Coordinates of C-alpha atoms and ligand atoms in Angstrom, one line a residue:
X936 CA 58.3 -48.4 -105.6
X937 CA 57.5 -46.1 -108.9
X938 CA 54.0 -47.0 -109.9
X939 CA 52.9 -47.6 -113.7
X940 CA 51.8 -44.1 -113.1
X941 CA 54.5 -42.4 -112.8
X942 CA 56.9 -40.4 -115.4
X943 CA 60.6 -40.7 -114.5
X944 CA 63.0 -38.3 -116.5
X945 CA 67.1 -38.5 -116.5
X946 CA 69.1 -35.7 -117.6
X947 CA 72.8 -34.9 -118.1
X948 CA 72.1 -32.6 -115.3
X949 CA 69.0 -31.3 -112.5
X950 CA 69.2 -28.6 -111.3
X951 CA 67.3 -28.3 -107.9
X952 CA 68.4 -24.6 -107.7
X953 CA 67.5 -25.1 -103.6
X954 CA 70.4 -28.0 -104.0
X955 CA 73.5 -29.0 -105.6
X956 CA 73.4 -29.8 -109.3
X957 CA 72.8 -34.1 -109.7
X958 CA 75.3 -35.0 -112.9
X959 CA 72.9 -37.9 -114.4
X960 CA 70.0 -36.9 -112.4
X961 CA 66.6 -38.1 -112.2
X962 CA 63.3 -36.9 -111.6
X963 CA 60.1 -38.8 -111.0
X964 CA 56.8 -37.0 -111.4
X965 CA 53.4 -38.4 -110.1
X966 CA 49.9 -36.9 -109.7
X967 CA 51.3 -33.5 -111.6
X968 CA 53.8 -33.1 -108.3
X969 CA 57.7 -33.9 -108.1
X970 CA 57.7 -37.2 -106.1
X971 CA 61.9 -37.6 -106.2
X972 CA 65.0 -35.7 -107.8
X973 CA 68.1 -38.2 -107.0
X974 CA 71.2 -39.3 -109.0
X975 CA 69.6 -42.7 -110.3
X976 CA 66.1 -44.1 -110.3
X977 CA 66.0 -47.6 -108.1
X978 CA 62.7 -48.4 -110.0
X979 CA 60.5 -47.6 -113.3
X980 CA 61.9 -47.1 -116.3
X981 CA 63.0 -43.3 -117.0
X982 CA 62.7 -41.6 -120.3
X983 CA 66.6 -40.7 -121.1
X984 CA 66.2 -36.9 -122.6
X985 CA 70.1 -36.9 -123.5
X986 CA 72.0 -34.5 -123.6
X987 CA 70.1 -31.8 -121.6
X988 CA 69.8 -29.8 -118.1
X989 CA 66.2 -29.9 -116.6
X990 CA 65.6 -26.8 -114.6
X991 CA 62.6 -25.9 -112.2
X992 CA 60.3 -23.5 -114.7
X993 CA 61.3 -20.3 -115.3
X994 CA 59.3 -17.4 -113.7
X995 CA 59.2 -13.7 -115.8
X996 CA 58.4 -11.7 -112.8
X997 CA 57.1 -9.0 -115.1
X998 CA 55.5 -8.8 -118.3
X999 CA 52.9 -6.5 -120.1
X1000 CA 51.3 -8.9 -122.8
X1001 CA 49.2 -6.9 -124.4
X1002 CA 52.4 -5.4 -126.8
X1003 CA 53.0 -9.4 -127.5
X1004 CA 51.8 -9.0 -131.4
X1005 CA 54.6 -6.0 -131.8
X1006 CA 56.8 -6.7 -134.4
X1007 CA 59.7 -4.1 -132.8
X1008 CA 59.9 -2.2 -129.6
X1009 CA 58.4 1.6 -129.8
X1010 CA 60.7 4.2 -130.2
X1011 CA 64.3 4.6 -130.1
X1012 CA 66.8 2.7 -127.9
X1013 CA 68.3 4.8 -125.5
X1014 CA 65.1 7.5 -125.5
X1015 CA 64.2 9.1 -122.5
X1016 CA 61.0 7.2 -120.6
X1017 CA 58.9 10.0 -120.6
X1018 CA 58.7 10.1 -124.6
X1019 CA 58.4 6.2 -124.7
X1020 CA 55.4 6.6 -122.5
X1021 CA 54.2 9.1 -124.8
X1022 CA 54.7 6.9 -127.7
X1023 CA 52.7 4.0 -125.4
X1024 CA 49.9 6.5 -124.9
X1025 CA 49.8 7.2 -128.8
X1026 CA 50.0 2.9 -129.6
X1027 CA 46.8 2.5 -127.3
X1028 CA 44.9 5.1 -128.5
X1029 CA 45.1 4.1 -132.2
X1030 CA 45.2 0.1 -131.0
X1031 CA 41.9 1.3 -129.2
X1032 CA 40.7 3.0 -132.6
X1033 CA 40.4 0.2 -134.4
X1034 CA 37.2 -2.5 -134.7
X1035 CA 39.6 -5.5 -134.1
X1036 CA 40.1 -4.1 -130.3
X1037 CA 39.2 -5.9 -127.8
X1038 CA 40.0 -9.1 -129.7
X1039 CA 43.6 -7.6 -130.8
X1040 CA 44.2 -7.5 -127.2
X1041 CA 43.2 -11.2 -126.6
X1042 CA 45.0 -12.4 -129.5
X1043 CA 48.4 -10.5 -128.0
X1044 CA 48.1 -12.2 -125.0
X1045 CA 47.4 -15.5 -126.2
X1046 CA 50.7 -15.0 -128.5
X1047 CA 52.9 -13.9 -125.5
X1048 CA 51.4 -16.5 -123.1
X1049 CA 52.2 -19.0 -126.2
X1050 CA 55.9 -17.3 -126.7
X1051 CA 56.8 -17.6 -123.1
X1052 CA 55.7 -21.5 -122.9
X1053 CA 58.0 -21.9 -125.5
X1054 CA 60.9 -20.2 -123.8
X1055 CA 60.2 -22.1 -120.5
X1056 CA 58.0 -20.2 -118.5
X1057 CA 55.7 -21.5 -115.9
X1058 CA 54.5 -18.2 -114.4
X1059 CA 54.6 -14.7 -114.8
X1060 CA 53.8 -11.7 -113.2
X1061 CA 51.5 -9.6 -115.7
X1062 CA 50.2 -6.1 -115.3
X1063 CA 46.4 -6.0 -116.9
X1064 CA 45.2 -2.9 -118.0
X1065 CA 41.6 -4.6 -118.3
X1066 CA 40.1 -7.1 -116.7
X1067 CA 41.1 -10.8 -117.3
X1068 CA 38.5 -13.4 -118.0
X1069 CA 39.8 -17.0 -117.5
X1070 CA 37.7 -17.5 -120.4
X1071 CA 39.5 -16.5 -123.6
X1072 CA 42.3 -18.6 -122.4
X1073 CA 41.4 -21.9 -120.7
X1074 CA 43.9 -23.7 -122.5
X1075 CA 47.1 -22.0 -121.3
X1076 CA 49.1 -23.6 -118.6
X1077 CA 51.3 -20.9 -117.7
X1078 CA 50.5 -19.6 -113.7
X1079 CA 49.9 -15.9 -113.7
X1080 CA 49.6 -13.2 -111.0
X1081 CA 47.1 -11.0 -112.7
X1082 CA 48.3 -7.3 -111.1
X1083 CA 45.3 -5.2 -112.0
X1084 CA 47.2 -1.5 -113.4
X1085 CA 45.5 1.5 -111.3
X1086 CA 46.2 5.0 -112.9
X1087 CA 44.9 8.2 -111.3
X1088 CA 46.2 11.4 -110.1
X1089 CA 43.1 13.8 -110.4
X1090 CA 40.1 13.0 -107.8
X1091 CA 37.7 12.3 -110.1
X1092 CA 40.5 9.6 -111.8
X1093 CA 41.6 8.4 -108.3
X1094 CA 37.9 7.5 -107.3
X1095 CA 37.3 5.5 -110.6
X1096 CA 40.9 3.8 -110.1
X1097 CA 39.8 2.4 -106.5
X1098 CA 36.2 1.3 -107.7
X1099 CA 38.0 -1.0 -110.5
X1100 CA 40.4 -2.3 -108.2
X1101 CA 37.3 -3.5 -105.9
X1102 CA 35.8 -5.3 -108.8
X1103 CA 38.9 -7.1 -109.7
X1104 CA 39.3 -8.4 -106.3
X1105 CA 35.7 -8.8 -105.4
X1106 CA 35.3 -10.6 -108.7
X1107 CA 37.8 -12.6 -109.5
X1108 CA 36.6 -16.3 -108.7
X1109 CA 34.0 -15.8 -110.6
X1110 CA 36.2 -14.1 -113.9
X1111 CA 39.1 -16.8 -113.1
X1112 CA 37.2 -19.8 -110.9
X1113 CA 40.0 -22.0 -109.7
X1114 CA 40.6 -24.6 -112.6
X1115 CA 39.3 -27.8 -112.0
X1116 CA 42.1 -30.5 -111.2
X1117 CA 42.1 -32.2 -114.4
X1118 CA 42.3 -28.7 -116.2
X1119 CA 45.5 -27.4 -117.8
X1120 CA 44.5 -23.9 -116.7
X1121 CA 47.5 -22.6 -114.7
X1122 CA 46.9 -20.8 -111.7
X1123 CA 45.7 -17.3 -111.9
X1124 CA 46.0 -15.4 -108.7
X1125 CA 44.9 -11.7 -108.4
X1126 CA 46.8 -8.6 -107.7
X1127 CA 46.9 -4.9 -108.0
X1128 CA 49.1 -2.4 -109.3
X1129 CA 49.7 1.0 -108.9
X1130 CA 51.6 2.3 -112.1
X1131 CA 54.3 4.2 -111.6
X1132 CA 54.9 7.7 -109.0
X1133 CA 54.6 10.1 -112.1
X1134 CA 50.9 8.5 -112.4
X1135 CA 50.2 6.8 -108.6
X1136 CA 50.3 9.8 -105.9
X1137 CA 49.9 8.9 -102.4
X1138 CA 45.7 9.4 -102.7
X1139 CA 45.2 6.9 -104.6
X1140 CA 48.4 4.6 -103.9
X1141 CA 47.3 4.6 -100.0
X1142 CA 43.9 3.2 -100.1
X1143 CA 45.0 0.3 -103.1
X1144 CA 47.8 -0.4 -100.5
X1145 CA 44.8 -1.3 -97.8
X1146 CA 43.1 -2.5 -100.3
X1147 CA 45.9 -5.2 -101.3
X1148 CA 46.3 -6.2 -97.2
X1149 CA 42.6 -6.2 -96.3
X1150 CA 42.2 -8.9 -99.6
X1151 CA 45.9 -10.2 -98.8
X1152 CA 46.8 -10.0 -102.2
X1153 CA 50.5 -8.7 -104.0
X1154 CA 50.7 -5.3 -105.5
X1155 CA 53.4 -4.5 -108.2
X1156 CA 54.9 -0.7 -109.0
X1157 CA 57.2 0.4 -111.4
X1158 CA 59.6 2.4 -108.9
X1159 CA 62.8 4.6 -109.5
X1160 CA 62.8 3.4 -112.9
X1161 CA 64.2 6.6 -114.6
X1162 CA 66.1 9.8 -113.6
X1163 CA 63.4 11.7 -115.0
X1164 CA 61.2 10.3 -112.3
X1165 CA 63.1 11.0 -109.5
X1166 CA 63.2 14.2 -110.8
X1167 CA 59.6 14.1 -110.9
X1168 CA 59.5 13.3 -107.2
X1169 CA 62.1 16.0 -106.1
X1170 CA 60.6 18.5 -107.5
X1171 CA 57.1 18.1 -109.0
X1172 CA 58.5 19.6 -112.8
X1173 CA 60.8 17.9 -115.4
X1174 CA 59.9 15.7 -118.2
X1175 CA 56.7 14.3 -116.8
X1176 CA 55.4 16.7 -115.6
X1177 CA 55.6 18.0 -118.6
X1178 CA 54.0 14.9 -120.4
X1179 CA 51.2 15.2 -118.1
X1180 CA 50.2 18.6 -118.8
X1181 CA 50.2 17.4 -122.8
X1182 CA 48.3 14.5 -121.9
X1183 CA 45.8 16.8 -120.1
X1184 CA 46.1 14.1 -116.7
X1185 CA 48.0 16.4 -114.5
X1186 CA 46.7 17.2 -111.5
X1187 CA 49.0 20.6 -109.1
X1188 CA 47.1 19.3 -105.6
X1189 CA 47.9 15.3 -106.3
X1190 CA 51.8 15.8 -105.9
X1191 CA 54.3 16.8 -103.0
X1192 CA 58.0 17.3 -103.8
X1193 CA 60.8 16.5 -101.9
X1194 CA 60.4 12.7 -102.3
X1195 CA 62.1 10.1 -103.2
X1196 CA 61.3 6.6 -104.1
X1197 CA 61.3 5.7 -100.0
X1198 CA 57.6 7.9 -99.5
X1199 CA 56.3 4.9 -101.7
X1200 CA 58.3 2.4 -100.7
X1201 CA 56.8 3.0 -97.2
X1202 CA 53.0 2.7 -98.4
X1203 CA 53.9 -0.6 -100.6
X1204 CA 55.2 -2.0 -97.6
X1205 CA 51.3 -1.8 -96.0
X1206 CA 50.7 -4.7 -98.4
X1207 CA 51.1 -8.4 -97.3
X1208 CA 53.9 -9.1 -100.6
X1209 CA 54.7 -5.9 -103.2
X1210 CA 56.8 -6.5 -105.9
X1211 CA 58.7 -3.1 -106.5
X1212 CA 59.5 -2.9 -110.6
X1213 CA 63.0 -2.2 -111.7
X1214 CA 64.2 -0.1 -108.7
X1215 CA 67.2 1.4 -111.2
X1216 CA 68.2 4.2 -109.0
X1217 CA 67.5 3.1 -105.4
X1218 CA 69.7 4.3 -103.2
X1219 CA 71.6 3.0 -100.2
X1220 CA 68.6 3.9 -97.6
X1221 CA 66.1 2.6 -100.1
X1222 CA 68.2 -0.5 -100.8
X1223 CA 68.2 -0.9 -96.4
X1224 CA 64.6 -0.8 -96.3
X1225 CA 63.7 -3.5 -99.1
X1226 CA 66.5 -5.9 -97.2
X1227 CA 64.9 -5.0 -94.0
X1228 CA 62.0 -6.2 -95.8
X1229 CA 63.0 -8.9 -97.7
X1230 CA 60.6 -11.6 -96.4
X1231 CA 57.8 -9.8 -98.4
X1232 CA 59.3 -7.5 -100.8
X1233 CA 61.0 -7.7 -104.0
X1234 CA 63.1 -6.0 -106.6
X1235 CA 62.1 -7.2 -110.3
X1236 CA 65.3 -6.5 -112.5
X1237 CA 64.6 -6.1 -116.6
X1238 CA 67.8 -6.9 -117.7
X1239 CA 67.1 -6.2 -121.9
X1240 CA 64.9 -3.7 -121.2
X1241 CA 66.9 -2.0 -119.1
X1242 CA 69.5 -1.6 -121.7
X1243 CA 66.9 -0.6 -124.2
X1244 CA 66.4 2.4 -122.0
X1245 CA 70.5 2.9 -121.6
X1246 CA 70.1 3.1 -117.6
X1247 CA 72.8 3.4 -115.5
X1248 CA 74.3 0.6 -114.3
X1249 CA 71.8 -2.0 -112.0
X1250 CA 72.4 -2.1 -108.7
X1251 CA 72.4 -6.2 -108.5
X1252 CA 75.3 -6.3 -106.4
X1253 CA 73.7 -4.0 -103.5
X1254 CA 71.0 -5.8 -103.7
X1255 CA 72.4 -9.4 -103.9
X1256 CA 74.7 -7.8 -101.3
X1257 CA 71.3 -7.4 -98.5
X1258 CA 70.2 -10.9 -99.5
X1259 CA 66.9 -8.7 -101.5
X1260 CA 65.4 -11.0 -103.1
X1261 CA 65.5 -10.3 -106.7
X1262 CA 63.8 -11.7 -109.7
X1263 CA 63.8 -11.2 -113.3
X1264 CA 61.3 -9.8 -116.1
X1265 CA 61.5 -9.1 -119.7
X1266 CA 59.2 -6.2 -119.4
X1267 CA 56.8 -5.9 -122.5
X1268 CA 58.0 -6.3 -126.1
X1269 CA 57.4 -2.4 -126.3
X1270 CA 60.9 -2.4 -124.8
X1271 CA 62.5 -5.7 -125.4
X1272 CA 62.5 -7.9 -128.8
X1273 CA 60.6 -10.7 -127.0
X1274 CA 59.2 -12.4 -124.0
X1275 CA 62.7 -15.1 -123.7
X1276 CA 63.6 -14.8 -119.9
X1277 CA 66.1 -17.4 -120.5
X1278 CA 67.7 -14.7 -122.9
X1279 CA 67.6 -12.3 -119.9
X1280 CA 69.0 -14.8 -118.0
X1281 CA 72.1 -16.0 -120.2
X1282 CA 72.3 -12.2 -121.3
X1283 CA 73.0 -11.3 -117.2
X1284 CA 75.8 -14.9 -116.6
X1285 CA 77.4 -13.2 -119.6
X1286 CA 78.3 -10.4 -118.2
X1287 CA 82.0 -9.9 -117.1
X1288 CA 81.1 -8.2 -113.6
X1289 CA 77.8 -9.6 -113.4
X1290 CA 76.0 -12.1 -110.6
X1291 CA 77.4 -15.5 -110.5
X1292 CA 75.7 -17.9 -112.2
X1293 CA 74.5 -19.9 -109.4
X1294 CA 71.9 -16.6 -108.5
X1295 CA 71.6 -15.7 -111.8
X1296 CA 69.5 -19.6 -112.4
X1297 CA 67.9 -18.5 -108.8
X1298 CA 66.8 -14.9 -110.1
X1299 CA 65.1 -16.5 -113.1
X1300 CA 63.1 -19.5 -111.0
X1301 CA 63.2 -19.5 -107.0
X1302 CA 63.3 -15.4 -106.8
X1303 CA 60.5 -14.7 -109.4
X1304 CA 58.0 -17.6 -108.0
X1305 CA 59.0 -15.8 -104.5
X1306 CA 58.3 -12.5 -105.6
X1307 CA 54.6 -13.8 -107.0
X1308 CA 53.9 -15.6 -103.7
X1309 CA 54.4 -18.9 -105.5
X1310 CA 57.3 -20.5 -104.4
X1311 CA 55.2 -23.1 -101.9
X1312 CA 54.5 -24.7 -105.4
X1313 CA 56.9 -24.1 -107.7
X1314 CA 60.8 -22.4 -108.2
X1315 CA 62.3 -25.4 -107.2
X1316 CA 63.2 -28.7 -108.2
X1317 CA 61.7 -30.5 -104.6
X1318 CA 59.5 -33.3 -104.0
X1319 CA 56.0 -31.9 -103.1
X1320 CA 56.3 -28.8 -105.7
X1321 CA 54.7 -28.7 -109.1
X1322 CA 56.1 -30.4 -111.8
X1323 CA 57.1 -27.2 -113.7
X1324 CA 60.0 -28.0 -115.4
X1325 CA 62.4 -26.5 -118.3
X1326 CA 64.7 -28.7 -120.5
X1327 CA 67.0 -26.7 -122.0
X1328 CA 69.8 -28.7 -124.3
X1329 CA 73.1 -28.3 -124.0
X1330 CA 76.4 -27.9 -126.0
X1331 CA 78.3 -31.5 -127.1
X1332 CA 81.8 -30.3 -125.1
X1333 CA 82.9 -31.5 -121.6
X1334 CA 82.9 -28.7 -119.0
X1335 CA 83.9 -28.8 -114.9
X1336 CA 81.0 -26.2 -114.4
X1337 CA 77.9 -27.6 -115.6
X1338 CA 76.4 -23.7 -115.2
X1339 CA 78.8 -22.5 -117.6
X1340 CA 77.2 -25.5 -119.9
X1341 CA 73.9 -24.2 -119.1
X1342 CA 74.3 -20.7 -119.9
X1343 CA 76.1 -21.3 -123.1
X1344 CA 75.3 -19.2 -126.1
X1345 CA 74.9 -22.6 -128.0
X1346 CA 72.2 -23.8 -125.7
X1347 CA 68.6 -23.9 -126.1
X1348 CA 65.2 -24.4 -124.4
X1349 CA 63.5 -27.4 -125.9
X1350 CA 61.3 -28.2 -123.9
X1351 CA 58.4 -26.9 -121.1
X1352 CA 56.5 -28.9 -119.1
X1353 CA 53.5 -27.4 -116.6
X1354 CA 52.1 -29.7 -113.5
X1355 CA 54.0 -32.7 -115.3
X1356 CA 52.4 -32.5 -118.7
X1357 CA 54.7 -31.6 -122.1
X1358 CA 53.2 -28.1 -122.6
X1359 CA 56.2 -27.1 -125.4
X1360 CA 56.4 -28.5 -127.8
X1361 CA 52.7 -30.2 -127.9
X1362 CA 54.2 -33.3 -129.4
X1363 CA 57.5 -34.9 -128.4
X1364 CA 59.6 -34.6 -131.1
Ligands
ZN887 ZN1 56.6 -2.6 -116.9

């Protein structure tokens, strides 16, 4: 029997996303944890939130939230990546100019941990470029791996790279202690990250790949993002190489060519989990490997982003093809209008030849808390997982596919709540 204690929720629908969708369902929380998700309570009395779906919370697998404060994207749509990067390079320097930095940089990432509570996300997977104190945000709820970004392709770069990636690990109970249980602090759980191949070469990406199994932590790379990059890899010239040489951070005796994507994918699979970023031009071998891998490594797709940058078509159905487990990300708002992962997500069940619904509401929960090494607490609507839930309501029609009802244009997160407390809004409304 339900004790005083607990909070019991019905909905038009639950969605489990590990089980069948419960029309009328009902989910009783206790001690922060899912206790039940069944098709009517026997006991308690349950709050009736109408005309809405409840969802497991969303996970945006990969996020950069320093660029949260943008009011736009940099650059053009459809620009080449090299030149965005360039423009990047150019934001930081003149962000870093000014005497509000660091605190503009704690003030974006308060905003985009704020924004993505209120577009139903639990968890994320954010790339740092400095190191994270728990202590400028105690209050948000929102889980985060915290992939420390490693850049280096001269020596001199590569040896500094490897010494901060040793702090980060080394001290990160004491920067992010584990919150106390009656905290709202989310879980912050460390990780590293190599950029990108055009900034990563194998001296530096080799020993942060030890690095990431000795401490058993995830790594995350941006991999085969861009055709420029593979070009990069092939032959050692193209686009960035030559942003390199303008940025003065090339380095001739850091590179090979005749590589492809697979050299790295190799080395990320040293790590206990990796996370490989975007993966836009994979190819079949490449594609194998990660399947043959699938138990530990996953493909993050950027839908918005991805057509920001005009990229050839993504390779979902390979990948959904090999069972790969992949998640979803909005990227940063230097390439997407904003951090809404449920945006990514209707954008994708909108799609005429896209996934099926079903593993599109599976990308954007299970798949992201698996690709974060989460998913033991959270991703799905089970009893013993976290109370991480997103109401979203719905449209007032009848439909026989209650997924087509979810992904709607009409319909509309209302509602987040983290380790069974209302985290969006603060106040019912
Ligand atoms: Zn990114």
């Amino acid at each position: 029997m339900a004790s005083p204690s607990a909070k019991i929720l019905r909905a038009r629908y639950v969605f489990p996303v590990t089980g069948a969708v419960i029309d009328g369902g009902v989910l009783t929380i206790r001690d922060r944890r899912i206790e039940a998700v069944e098709r009517s309570a026997s006991t308690g009395s349950a709050e009736d939130l109408g005309n809405v779906a409840i969802l497991p919370g969303l996970v945006n697998a990969h996020t950069h939230l320093e660029f949260s404060a943008l009011a736009a994207p940099l650059g053009e749509p459809a620009m080449g990546l090299p030149q965005w990067i360039e423009r990047v390079v150019t934001w930081r320097r003149q962000t870093a100019a000014t005497a509000t930095d660091p605190i503009s940089h704690t003030t974006a990432v308060r905003q985009g941990l704020a924004d993505s509570l209120s577009y139903g996300v639990t968890a994320l997977g954010e790339i740092c470029t400095v190191d994270w104190d728990q202590q400028p945000f105690p209050e948000h709820a929102v889980a985060c791996g915290l992939f420390r970004e490693q850049i280096g392709l001269t020596a001199d770069r590569c040896q500094a790279s490897l010494q901060t990636a040793e702090n980060w690990l080394s001290d990160f109970d004491r920067r992010c202690p584990t919150p106390a249980a009656d905290s709202p602090t989310g879980q912050r759980c460390p990780g590293l990250s190599p950029h990108a191949p055009y900034t990563v070469g194998f001296r530096l990406l080799e020993p942060l790949c030890q690095l990431a199994r000795s401490a058993g932590v995830p790594i995350a790379m941006h991999l085969a993002e861009s055709p420029q990059e593979l070009e990069f890899l092939a032959t050692g010239g193209g686009p960035f190489a030559e942003m390199l040489d303008r940025l003065g951070a090339s380095d001739p005796s850091a590179g090979g060519t005749a590589l492809r994507p697979y050299d790295y994918l190799l080395r990320l699979a040293e790590a206990d989990r990796a996370l490989v970023i975007h993966g836009n031009y994979l190819d079949e071998r490449e594609l194998d490997y990660l399947a043959l891998h699938r138990n530990r490594m996953s493909l993050v797709y950027c839908p918005r982003t991805h057509v920001f940058f005009d990229h050839d078509r993504y390779p979902w159905e390979a990948a959904l093809a090999r069972q790969i487990p992949l998640a979803l990300g909005t990227d940063s708002c230097a390439s997407n209008p904003d951090l809404d992962l449920f945006a990514e997500m209707r954008w994708i069940a909108s799609q005429a030849t896209g996934p099926a619904p079903a593993q599109v509401l599976a990308m954007g929960t299970h798949n992201g808390a698996q690709a974060l090494g989460l998913d033991s607490q959270m991703g799905a609507l089970e009893p013993g997982k976290l109370a991480n839930l997103t109401v979203v309501r719905l449209p007032e029609r009848v439909s026989a596919d209650p997924l087509e009802l979810l992904f709607d244009p009409q319909s509309q997160v209302i509602r987040t709540y983290v380790q069974g407390a209302l985290r969006h809004p603060e106040r019912e409304s």
